[in-house]
Coordinates of C-alpha atoms in Angstrom, one line a residue:
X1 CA 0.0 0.0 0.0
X2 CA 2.8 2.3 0.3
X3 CA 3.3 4.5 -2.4
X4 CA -0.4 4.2 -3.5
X5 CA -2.9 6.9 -3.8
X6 CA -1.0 9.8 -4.3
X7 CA -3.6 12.0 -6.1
X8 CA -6.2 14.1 -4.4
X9 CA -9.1 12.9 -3.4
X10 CA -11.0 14.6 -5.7
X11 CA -9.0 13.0 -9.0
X12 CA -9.9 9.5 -6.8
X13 CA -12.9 10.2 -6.0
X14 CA -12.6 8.5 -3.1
X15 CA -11.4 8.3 0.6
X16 CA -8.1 6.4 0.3
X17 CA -6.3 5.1 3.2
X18 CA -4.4 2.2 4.9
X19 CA -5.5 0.7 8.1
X20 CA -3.2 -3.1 9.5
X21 CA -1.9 -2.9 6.2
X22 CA -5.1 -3.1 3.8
X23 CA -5.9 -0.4 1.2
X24 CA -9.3 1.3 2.2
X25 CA -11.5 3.2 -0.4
X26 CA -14.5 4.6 0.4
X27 CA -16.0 5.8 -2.9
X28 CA -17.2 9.7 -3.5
X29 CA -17.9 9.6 -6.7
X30 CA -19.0 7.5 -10.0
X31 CA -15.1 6.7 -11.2
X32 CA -13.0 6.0 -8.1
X33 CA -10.0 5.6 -9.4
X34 CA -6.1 4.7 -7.8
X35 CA -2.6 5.2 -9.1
X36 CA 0.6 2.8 -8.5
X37 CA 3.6 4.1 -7.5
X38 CA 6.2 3.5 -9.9
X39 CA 7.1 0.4 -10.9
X40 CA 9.3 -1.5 -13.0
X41 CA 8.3 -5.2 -13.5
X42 CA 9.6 -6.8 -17.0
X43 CA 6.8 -8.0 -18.8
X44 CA 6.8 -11.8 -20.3
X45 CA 5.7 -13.0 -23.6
X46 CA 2.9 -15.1 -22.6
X47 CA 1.0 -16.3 -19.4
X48 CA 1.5 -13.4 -17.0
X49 CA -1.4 -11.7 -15.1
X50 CA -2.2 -9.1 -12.4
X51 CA -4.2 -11.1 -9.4
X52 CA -5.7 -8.7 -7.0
X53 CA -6.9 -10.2 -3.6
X54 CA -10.3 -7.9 -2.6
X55 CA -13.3 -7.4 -1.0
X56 CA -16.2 -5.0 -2.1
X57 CA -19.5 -4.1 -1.2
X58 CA -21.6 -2.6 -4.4
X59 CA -23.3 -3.3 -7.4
X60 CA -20.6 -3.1 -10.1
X61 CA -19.2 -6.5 -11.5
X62 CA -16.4 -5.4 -13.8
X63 CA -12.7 -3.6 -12.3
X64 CA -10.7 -2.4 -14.9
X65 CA -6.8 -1.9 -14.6
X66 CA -4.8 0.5 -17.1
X67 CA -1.3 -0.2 -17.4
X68 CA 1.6 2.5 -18.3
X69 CA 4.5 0.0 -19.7
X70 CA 8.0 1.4 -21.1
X71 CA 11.4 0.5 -21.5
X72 CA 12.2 2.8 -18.1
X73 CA 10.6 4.5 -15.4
X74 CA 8.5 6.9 -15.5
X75 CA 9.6 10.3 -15.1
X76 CA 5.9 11.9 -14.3
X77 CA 4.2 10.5 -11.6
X78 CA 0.7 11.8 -10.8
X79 CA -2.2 12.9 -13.1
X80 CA 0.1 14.4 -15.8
X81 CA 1.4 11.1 -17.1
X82 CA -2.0 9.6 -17.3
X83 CA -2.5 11.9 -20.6
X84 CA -2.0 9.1 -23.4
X85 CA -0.5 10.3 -26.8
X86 CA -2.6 10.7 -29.3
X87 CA 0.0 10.3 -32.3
X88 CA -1.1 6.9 -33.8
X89 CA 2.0 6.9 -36.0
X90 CA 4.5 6.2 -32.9
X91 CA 5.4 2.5 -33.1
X92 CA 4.5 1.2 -28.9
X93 CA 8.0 -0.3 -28.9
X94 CA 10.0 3.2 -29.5
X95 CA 7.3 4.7 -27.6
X96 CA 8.0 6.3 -24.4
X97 CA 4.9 5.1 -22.8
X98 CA 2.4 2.1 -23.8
X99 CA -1.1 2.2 -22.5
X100 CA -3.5 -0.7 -22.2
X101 CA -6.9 -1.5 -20.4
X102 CA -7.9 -4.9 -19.3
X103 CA -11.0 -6.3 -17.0
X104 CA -11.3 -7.8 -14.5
X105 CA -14.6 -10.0 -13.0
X106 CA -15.5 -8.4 -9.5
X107 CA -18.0 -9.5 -6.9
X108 CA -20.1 -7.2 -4.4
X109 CA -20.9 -9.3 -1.5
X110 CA -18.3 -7.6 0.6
X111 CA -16.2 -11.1 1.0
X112 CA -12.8 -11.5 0.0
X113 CA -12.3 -12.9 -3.1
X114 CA -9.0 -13.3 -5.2
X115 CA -9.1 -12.5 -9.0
X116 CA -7.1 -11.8 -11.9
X117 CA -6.9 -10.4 -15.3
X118 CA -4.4 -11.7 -18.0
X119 CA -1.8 -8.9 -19.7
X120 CA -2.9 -8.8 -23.4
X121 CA -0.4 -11.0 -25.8
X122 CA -0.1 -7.5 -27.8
X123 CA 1.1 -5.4 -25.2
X124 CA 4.9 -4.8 -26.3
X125 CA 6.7 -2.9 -23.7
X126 CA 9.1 -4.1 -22.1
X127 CA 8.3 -3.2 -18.4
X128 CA 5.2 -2.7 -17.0
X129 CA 6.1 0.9 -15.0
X130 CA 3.0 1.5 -13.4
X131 CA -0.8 0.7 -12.9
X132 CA -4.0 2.5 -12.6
X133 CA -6.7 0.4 -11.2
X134 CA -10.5 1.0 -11.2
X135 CA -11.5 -0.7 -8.8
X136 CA -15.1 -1.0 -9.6
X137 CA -16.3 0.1 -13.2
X138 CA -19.3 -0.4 -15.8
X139 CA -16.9 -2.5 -17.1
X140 CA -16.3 -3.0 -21.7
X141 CA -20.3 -3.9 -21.5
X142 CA -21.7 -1.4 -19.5
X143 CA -22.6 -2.9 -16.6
X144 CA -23.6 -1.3 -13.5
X145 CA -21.6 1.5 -12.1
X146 CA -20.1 2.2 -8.6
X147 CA -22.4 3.9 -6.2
X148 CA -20.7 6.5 -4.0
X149 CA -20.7 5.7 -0.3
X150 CA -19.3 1.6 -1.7
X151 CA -16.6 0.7 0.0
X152 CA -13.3 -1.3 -1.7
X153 CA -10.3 -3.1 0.2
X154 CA -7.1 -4.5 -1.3
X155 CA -5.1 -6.6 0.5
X156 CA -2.6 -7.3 -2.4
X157 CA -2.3 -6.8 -6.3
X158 CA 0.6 -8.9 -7.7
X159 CA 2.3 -9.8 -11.1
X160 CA 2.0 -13.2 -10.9
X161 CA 3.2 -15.6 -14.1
X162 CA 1.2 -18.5 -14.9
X163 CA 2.9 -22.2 -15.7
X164 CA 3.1 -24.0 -18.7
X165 CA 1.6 -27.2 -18.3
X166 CA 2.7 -29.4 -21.2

């Protein structure tokens, strides 16, 4: 949890903090959001996957994670770096930054529950440099959103790397 969370509240929209080592959010607003601190976590070819271990209480069933991956670290950290180039022409492996979103299944019964959502085979960069995490979102088929007052706790997110089972 430390490093987490560095934006205001506002930007979150949410109540962030830390309490026997678990990462509290207590939603104000319809897109709570997070940021990572920097990170630097070489990205394999296949079979890897961020596996977040939660519990929420709300009607949202989808979490959605972007990921900020580059061949070093970042050298913006807050809101700033979260503004994604719009040149299309700039191949993602010269690029200084990639950006990606992926899902995630969530459940609202306010148990802990562990889940995971695979890093696409087309994201390129070499290290994965940091994360934004959603928490609760609509989700890619517009499910139902956050409510404010739901609450979110994080007990770990990991980059885990699956094994080939031949």
């Amino acid at each position: 949890s430390e490093g987490w969370a560095t934006a205001t509240q506002n930007e979150m929209q949410s109540d962030v903090w830390v309490l026997d080592g678990i990462l509290r959010m207590q939603f104000t607003g319809p897109d709570p959001r997070v940021d990572s601190p920097a990170i630097f976590v070489p990205t394999a070819a296949e079979r890897q996957a961020i596996v977040l271990r939660y519990r929420y209480a709300g009607p949202s069933s989808s979490g959605k994670i972007t990921l900020r991956g580059g061949r070093s670290m970042p050298s913006v950290i807050g809101s700033k770096q979260w503004e994604i180039p719009t040149d299309n022409e700039t191949d993602p492996v010269e690029a200084v930054d990639q950006f990606e979103d992926i899902y995630f299944p969530i459940e609202g019964d306010g148990q802990w529950h562990l889940t995971y959502a695979p890093l696409p085979l087309d994201f390129r960069a070499t290290h994965l440099t940091q994360m934004r995490l959603w928490p609760a979102h609509r989700g890619p088929s517009g499910g139902p959103p956050p409510e404010t007052g739901n609450s979110y706790h994080i007990d770990w997110i990991r980059v885990l790397r699956s094994p080939q089972i031949d």
